[in-house]
Coordinates of C-alpha atoms (C1' of nucleotides) in Angstrom, one line a residue:
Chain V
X6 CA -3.3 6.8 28.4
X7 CA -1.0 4.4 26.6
X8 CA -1.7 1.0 27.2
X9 CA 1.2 -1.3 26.7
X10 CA 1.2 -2.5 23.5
X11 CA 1.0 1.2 22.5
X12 CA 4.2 1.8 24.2
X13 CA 5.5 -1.7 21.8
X14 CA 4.4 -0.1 18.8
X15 CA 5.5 3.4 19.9
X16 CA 9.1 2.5 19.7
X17 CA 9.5 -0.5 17.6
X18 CA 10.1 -3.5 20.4
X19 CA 10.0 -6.1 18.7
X20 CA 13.4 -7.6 19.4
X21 CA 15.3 -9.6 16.8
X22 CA 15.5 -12.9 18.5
X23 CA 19.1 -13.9 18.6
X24 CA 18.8 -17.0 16.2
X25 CA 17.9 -14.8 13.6
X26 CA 20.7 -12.4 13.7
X27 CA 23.0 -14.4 13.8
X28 CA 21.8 -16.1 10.6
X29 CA 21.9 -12.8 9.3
X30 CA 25.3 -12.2 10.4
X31 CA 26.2 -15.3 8.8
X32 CA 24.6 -15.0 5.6
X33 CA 26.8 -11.0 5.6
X34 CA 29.9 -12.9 6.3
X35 CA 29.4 -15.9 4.0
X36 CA 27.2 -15.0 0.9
X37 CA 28.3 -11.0 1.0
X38 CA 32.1 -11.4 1.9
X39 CA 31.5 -8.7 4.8
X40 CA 34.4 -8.4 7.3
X41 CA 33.5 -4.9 9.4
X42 CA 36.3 -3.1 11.6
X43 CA 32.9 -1.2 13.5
X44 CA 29.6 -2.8 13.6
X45 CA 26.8 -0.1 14.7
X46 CA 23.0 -0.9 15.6
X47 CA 21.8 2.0 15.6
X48 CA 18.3 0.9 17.4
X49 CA 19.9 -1.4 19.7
X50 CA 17.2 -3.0 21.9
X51 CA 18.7 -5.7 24.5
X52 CA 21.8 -6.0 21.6
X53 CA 21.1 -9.1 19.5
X54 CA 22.4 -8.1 16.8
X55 CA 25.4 -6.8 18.3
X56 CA 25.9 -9.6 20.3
X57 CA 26.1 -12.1 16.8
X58 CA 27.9 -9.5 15.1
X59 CA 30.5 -9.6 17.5
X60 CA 30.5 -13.4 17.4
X61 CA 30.5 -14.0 13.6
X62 CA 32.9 -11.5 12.4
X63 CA 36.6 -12.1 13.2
X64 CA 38.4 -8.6 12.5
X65 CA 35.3 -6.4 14.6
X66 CA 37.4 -4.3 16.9
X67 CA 34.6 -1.5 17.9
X68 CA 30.7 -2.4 18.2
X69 CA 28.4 0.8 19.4
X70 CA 24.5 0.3 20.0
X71 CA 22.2 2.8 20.5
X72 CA 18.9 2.9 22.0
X73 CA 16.2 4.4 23.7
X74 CA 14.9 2.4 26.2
X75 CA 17.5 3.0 29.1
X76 CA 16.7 -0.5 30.6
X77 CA 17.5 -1.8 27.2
X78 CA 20.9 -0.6 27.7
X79 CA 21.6 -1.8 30.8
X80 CA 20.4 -5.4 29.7
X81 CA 22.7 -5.0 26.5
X82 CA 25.8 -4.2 28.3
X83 CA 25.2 -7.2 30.7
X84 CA 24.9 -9.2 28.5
X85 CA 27.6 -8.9 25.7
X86 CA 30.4 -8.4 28.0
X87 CA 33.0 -6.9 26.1
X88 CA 35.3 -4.5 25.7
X89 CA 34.8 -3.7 22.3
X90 CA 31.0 -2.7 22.8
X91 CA 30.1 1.0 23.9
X92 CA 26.3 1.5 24.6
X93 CA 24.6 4.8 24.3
X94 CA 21.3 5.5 26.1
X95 CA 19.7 7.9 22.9
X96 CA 17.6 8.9 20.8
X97 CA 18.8 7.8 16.4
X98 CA 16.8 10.9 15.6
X99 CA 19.5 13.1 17.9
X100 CA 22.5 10.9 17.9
X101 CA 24.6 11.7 15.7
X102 CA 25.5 7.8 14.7
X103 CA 27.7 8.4 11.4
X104 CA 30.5 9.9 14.0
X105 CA 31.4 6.2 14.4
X106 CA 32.7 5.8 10.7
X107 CA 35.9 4.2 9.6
X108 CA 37.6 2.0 8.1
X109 CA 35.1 -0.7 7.0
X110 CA 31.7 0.0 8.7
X111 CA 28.9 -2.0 8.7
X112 CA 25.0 -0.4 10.2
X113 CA 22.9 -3.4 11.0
X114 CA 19.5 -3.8 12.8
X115 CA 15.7 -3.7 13.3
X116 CA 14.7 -0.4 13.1
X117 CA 10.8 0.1 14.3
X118 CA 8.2 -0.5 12.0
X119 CA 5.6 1.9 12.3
X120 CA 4.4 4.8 10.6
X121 CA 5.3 7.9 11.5
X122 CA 1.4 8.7 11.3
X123 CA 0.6 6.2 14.0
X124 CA 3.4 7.5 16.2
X125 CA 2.7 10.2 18.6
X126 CA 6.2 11.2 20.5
X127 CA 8.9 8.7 19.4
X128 CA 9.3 10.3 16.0
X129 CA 11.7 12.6 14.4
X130 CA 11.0 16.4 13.2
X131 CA 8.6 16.1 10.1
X132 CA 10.3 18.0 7.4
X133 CA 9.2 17.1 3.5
X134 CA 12.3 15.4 3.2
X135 CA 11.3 13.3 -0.1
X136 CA 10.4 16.8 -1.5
X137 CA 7.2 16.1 -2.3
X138 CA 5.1 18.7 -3.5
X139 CA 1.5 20.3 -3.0
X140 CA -1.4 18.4 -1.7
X141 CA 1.1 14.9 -1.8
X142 CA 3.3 17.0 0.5
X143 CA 0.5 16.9 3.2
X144 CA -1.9 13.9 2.5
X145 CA -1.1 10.6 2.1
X146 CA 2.1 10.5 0.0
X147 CA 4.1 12.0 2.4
X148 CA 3.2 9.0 5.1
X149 CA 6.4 7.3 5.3
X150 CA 7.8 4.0 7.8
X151 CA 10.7 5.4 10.7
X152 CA 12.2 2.3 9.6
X153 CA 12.6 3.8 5.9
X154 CA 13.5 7.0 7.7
X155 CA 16.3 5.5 9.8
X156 CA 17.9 4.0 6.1
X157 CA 17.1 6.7 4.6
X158 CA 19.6 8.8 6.8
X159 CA 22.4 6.3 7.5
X160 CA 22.4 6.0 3.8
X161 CA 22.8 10.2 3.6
X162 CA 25.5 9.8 6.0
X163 CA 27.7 6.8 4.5
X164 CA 28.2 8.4 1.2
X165 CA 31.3 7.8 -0.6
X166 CA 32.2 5.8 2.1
X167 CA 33.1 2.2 2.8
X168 CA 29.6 1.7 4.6
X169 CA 27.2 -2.0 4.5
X170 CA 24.1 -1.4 5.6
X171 CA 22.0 -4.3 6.7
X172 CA 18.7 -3.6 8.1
X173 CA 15.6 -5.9 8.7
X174 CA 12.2 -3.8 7.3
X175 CA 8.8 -4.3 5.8
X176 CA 9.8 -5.4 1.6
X177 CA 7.6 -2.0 0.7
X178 CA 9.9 0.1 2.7
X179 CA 12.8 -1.6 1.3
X180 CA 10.9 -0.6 -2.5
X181 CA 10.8 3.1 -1.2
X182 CA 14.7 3.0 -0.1
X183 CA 15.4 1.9 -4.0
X184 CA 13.2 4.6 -5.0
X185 CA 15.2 7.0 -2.8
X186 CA 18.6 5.6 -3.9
X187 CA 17.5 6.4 -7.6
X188 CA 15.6 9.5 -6.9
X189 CA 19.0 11.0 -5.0
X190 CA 21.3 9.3 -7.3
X191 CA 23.4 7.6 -4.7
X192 CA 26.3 6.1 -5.7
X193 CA 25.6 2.2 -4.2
X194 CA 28.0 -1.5 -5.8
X195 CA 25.3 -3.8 -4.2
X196 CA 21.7 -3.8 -3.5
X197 CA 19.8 -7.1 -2.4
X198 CA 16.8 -8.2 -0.8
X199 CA 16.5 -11.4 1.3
X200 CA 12.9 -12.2 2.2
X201 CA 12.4 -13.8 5.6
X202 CA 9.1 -15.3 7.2
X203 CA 8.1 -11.9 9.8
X204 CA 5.2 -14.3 11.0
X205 CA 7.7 -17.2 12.4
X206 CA 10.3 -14.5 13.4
X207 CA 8.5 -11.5 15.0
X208 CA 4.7 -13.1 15.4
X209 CA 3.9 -10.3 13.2
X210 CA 1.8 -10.1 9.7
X211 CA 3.9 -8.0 7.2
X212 CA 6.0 -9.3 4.2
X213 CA 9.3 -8.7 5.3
X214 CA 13.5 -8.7 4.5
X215 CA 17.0 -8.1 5.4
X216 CA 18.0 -5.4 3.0
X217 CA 21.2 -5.0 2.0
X218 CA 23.3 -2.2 1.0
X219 CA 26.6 -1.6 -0.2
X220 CA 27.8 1.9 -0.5
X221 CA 30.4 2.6 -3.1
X222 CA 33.7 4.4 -2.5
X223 CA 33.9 5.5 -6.5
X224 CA 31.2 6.3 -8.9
X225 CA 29.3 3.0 -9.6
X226 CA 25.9 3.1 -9.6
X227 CA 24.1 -0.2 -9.6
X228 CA 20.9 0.0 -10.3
X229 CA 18.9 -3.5 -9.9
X230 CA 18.1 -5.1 -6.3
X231 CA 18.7 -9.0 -6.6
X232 CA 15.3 -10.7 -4.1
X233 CA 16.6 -14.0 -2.3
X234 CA 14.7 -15.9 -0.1
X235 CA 16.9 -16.1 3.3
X236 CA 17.1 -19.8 3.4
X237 CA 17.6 -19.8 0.1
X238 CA 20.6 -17.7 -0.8
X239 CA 22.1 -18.8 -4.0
X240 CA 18.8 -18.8 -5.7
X241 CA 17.5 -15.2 -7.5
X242 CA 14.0 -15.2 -7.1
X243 CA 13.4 -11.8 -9.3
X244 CA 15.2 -8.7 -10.2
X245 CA 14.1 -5.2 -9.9
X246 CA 15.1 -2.3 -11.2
X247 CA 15.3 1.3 -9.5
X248 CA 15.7 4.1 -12.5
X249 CA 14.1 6.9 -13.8
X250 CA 11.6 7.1 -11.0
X251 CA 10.2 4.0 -11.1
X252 CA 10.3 0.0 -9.6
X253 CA 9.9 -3.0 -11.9
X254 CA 10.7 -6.4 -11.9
X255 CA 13.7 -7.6 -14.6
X256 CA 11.3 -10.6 -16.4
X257 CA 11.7 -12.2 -19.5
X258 CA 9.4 -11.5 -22.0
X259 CA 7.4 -8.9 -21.0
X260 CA 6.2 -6.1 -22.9
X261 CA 6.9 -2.9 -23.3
X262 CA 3.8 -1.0 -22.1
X263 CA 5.2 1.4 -19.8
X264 CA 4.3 5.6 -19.9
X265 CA 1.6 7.7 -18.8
X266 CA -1.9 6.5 -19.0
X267 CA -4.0 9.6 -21.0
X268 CA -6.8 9.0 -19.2
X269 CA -6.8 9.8 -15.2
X270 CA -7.2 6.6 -12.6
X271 CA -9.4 7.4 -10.2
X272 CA -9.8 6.3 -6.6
X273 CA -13.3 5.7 -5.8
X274 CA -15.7 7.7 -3.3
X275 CA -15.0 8.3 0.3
X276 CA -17.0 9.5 3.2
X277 CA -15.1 7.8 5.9
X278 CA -18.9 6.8 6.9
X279 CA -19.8 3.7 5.8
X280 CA -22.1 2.6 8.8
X281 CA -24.7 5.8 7.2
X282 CA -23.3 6.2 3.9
X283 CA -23.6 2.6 2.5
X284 CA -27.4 1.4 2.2
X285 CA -28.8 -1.9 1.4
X286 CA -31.9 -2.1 -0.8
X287 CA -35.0 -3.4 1.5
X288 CA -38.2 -2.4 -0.9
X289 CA -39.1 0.4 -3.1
X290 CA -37.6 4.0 -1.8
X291 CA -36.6 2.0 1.5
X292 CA -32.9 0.9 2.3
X293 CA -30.9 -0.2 5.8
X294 CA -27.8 1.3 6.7
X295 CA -25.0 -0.1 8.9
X296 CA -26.2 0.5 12.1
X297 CA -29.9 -1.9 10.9
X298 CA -31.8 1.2 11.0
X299 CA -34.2 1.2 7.8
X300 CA -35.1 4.2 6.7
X301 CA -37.5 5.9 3.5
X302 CA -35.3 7.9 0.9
X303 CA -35.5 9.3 -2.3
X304 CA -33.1 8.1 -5.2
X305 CA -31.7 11.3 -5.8
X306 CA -28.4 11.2 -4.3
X307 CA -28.3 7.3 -4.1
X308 CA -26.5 5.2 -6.7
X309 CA -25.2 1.4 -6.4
X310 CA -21.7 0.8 -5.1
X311 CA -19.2 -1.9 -6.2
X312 CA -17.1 -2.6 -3.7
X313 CA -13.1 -4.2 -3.6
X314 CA -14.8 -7.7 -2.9
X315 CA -17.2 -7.2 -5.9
X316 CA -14.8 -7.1 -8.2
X317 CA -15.6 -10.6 -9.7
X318 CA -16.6 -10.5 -12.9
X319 CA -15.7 -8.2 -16.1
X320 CA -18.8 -6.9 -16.5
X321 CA -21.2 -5.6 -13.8
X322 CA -24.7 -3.8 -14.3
X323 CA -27.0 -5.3 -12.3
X324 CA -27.8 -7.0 -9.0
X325 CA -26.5 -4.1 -7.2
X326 CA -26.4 -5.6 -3.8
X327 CA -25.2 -2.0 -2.1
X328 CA -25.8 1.7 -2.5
X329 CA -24.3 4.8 -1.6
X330 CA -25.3 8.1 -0.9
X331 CA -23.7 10.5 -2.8
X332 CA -23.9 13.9 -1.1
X333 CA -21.9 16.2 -3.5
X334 CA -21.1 16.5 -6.9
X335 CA -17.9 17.9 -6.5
X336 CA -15.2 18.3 -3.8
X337 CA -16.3 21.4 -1.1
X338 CA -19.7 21.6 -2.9
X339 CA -22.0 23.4 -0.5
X340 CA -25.1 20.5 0.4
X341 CA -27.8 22.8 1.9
X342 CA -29.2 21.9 -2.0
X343 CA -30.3 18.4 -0.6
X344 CA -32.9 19.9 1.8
X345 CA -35.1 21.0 -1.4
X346 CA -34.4 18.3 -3.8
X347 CA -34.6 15.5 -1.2
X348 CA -35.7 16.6 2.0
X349 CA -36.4 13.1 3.3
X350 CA -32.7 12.8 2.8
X351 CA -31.7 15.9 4.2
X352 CA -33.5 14.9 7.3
X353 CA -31.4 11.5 7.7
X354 CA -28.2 13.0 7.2
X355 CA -29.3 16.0 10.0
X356 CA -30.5 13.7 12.4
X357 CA -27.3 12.0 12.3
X358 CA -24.8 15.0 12.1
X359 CA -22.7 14.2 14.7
X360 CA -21.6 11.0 13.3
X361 CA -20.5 12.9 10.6
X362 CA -18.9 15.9 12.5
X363 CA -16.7 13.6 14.8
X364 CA -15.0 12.4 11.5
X365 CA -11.3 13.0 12.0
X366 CA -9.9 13.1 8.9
X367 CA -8.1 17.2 8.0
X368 CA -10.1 16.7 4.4
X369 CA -13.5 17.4 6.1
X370 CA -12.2 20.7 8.2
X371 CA -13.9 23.1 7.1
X372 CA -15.9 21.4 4.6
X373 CA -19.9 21.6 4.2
X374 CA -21.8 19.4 6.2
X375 CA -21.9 15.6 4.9
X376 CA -19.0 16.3 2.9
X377 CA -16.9 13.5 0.7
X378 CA -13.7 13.4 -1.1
X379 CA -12.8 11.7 -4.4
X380 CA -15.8 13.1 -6.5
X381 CA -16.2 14.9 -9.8
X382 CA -17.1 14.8 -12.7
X383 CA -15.5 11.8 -13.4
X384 CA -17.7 9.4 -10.3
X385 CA -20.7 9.9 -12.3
X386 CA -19.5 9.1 -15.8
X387 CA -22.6 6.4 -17.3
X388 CA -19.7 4.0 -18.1
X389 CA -16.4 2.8 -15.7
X390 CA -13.4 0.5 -15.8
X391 CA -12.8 -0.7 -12.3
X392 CA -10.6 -2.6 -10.5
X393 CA -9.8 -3.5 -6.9
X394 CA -6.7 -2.6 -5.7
X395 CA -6.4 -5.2 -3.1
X396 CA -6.2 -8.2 -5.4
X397 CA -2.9 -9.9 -6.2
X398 CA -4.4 -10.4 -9.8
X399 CA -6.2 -7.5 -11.3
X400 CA -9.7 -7.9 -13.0
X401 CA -11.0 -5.3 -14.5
X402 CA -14.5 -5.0 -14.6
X403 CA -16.6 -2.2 -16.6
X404 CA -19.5 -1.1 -14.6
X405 CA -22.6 0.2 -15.4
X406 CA -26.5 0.9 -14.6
X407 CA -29.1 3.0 -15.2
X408 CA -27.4 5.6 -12.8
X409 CA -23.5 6.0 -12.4
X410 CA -22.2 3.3 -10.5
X411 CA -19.7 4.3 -7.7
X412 CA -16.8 2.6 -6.2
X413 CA -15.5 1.7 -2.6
X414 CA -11.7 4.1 -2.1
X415 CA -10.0 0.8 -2.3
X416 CA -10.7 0.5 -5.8
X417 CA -9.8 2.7 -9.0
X418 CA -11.6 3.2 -12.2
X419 CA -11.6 5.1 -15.3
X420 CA -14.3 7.4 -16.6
X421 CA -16.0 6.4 -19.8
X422 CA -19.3 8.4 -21.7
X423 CA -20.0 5.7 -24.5
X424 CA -20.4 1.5 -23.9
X425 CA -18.3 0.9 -27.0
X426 CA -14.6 2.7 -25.5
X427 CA -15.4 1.4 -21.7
X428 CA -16.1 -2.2 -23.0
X429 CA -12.8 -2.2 -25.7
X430 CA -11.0 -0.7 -22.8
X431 CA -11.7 -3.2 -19.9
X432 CA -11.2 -6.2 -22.6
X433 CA -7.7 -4.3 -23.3
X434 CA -6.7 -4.3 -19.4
X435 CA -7.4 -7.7 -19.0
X436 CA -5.6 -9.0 -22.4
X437 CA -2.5 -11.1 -21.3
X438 CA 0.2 -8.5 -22.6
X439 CA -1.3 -5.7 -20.1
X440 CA -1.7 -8.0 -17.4
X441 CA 2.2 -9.5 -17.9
X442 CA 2.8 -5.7 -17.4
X443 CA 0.9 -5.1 -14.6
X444 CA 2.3 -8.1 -12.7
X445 CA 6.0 -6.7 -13.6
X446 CA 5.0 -3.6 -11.6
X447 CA 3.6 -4.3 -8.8
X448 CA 4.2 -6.6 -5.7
X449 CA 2.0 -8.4 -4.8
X450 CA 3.1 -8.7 -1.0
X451 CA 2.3 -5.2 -1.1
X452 CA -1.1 -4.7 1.0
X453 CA -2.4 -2.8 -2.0
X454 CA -0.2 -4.2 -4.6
X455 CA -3.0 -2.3 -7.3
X456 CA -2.3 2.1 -6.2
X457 CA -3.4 4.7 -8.6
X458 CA 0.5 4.9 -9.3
X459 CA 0.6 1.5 -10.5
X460 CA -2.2 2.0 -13.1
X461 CA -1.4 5.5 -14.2
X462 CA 1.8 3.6 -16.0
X463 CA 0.1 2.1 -18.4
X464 CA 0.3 3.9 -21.5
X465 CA -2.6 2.9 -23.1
X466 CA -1.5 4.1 -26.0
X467 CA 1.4 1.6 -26.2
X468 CA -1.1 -0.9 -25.4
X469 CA -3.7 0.1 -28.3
X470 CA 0.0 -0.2 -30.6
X471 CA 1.0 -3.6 -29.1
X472 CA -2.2 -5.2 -28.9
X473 CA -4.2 -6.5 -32.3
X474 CA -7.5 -6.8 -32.3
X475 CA -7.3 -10.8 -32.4
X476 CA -6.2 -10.5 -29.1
X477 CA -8.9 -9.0 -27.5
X478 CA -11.3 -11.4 -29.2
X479 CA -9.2 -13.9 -27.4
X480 CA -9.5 -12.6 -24.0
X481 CA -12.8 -11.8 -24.5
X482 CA -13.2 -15.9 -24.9
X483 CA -11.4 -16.6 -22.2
X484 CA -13.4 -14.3 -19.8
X485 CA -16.4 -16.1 -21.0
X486 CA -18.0 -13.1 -22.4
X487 CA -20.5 -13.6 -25.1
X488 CA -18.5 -12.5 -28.3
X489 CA -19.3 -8.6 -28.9
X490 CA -16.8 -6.8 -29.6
X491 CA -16.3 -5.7 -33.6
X492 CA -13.0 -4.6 -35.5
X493 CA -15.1 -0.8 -35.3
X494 CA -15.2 -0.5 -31.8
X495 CA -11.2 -1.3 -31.5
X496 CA -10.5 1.1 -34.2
X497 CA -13.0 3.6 -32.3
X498 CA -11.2 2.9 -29.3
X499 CA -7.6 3.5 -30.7
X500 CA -8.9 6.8 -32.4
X501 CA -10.1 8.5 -29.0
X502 CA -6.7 6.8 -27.7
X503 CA -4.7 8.8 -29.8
X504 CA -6.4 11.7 -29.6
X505 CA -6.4 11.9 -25.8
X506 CA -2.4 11.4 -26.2
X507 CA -2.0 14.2 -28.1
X508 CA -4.4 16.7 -25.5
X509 CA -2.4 15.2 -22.5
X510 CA 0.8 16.0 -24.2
X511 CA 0.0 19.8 -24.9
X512 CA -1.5 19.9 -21.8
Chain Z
dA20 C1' -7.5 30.5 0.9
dC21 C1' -7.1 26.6 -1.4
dA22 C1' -5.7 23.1 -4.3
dA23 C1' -8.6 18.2 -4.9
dG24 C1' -6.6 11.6 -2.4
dT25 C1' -3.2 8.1 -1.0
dT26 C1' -1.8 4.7 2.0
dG27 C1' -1.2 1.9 5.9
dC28 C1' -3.0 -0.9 9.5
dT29 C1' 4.2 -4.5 12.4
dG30 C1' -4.6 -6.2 10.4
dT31 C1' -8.1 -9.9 10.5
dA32 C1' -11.2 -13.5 9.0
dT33 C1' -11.8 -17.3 6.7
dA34 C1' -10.7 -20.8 3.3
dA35 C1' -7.7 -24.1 1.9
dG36 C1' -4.4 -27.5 2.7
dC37 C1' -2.3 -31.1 5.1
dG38 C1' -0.9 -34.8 8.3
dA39 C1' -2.7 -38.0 11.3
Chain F
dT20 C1' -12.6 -35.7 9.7
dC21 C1' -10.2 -33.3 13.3
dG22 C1' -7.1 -29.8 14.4
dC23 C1' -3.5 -27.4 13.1
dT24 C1' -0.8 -24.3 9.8
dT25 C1' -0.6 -21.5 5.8
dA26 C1' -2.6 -18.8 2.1
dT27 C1' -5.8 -15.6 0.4
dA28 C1' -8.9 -12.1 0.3
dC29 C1' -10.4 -8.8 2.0
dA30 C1' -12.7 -3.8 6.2
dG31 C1' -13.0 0.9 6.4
dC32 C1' -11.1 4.7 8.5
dA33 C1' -7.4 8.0 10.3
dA34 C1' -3.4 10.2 9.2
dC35 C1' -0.9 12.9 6.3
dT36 C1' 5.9 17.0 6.8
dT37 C1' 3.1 22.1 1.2
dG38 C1' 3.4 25.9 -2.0
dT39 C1' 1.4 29.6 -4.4

DNA sequence: ACAAGTTGCTGTATAAGCGA
DNA sequence: TCGCTTATACAGCAACTTGT
């Protein structure tokens, strides 16, 4: 049964209230010198955007909406009564919308916001159309917004052609159309981003913008998205830059630390069963899971857990407040071993098998029993780096106790066997030049603005280059650390560095 | 058969901030 | 200090379109 909100989040009704678009329209007509012969929404709804388009622009002599809901269209055509505007009751993902094309076109709406994971009819044909490959193709890479799918193909269709688009979406699907724009080398004169408030406009919590594209009729390729504030439209707030694969934001002053980490970020452990998995201490051997049942185990497969909101200081190893159970060593690792080595253990996890066998998630099909993803080797190194990837100003904390500390899947770490390279390494992260990097990289209106593709660009070897010695000394002061770390232990540190640079290059 | 994790949730809870 | 708005910091799990 689909209850009715469902059926709002199914298709994307949210409807642009009519202030708003024709703001928009204004701001294409004023600020962007647009003047469209055919103005097409291509997700229609009652026909907002239609209906301002039709009022802003003075040389509009065709306007075709197109939408699903065939109530919708009826309500559109009432209420724009006009002979330039044709309605089709349709589906985008079958209507051929690019027939419309010519002279000077302009594609503007609100495409739905929803992921196409969440969706469970209203969706089009999943084909790997980014062309990912391998496990990305099928896990969580390949997860992708219909409202970046709808952009994605009006671009495909306006090539070479005299083509706006102007489409309201979330800001990081409007990052993953400048990845695409790159990544297919579309030939585009103008790419901007104006950032609106989706709280006052749609009662809805997602950082949010008009993007804008200009298609170009020759060869010019710009490269760099302008950001505006809406109400603010003669004022840059930042630049960024779409090329060789990657996003960054155009800032003065920031350095050069950019490349392929040697070292692999890690996402922390999941089990996708925190009410068993994670234990609070209560005595000796005795712990209380999420669900307040306390039970007796052995210490065998539990170690302490640091979790996003731990994240608060650079160094952590001790006052563990929560544990984990850690049930494999490595990914698909057969667990029958945990009935001999800690049967007490064993008989928790059995007694509560179905919790664990109604987990949903494709990783666990086919999987032992109590199974996990994101261990190896690596989860139980003595020493980590970690940070959370939720906050909007990374910390990097190193972690460790007398067992291997774990983290929460919302944070990432780094693996380290010796104190000396995991402490050098954390004070490196947080020195000001990395974390002027880091901020140029990621967005921090991003829900996870910290991703495992964020990190992995910092070329650590760059940074060990760029960063003296002094410097960590420095942060190290300012973290209020006691002063420990020695001119050896950055030379050390560099010397793995460059070691590990050249086995990851010949690798 | 099997490689070997990422990302979003058009989120939610609470703190902080502000005007009266 | 109330009561509202806004900013910030976070929960934990389900979904995920392949290529050899």
């Amino acid at each position: 049964m689909m209850v009715r909100n469902d059926i709002k989040k199914e298709f994307g009704d949210y409807q642009t209230p009519g202030y708003f678009a024709v703001k928009v329209c204004n701001l294409l007509k004023d600020k962007l010198k647009i003047s469209p012969a055919v103005v097409i929404d291509p997700t229609c709804g009652v026909g907002n955007f239609l209906k301002a388009a039709l009022n802003v622009f003075d040389n509009v002599k065709e306007a075709v909406g197109v939408e699903i809901n065939k109530e919708y269209c009826g309500k559109c055509r009432e209420r724009i009564r006009d002979p330039r505007l044709g309605v089709t009751h349709g589906n985008f993902f079958s209507y051929e919308v690019t027939k419309h094309l010519k002279d000077e076109t302009l594609f503007i709406g609100n495409p739905p916001w929803a992921m196409n994971a969440n969706l469970k009819f209203n969706l089009p044909q999943k084909v790997n159309f980014k062309g990912l490959s391998g496990t990305d193709a099928l896990t969580g890479a390949s997860n992708f917004d219909i409202c970046e799918y709808v952009i994605l193909k009006l671009i495909e269709g306006s090539i070479g052609k005299n083509v706006s688009i102007a489409m309201l979406c979330k800001t990081s699907v409007a990052r993953n159309v400048l990845l695409e724009l790159d990544r297919n080398d579309v030939p585009v004169d103008l790419v901007r981003m104006y950032t609106f408030d989706s709280l006052k406009v749609f009662r809805i919590n997602a950082s949010a913008c008009l993007l804008y594209i200009k298609m170009s009729t020759d060869d010019s390729k710009c490269r760099n998205c302008e950001v505006y504030d809406i109400n603010y439209p003669d004022h840059v707030c930042e630049t960024i830059s779409f090329k060789n694969g990657r996003l960054c934001s155009v800032k003065e002053d920031v350095p050069d630390l950019e490349g392929k980490c040697c070292f692999e970020w890690r996402q922390g452990v999941k089990h996708d069963c925190a009410r068993l998995m994670e234990l609070e201490k209560t005595g000796e051997s005795f712990y209380r899971n999420k669900n307040k049942e306390t039970v007796e185990l052995e210490d065998a497969l539990i170690y302490p857990l640091i979790k996003s909101s731990s994240f608060k200081t650079p160094v952590i190893h001790d006052r563990f407040k929560k544990y984990v159970l850690v049930t494999q060593k490595k990914p698909r690792e057969e667990t029958e071993y945990i009935k001999e080595l800690a049967p007490q253990t064993w008989k928790y996890l059995n007694d509560r098998k179905t919790v664990f066998d109604s987990r949903k998630s494709s990783i666990y099909t086919g999987a032992p029993a109590f199974s996990m993803f994101g261990v190896g080797e690596y989860s139980f190194a003595k020493y980590k780096v970690g940070v959370s990837g939720f906050y909007k100003k990374p910390l990097f904390s190193l972690l460790y106790s007398e067992k291997p500390v774990m983290v929460d899947d919302t944070s990432y770490f780094l693996p380290f066997d010796n104190y000396a390279d995991a402490y050098t390494c954390m004070l490196m992260l947080n020195s000001e030049k990395v974390q002027k990097f880091l901020l140029s990289i990621s967005f921090p209106d991003a829900k996870r603005p910290f991703t495992k593709k964020v990190l992995q660009r910092i070329d650590l070897k760059k940074c060990a280059e760029n960063i003296s010695f002094e410097e960590l000394v420095k942060t190290e002061k300012r973290l209020n650390l006691p002063c420990s770390i020695t001119a050896g232990m950055y030379d050390a540190f560099s010397g793995h560095i460059w070691e590990q640079n050249k086995t990851m290059l010949f690798s």
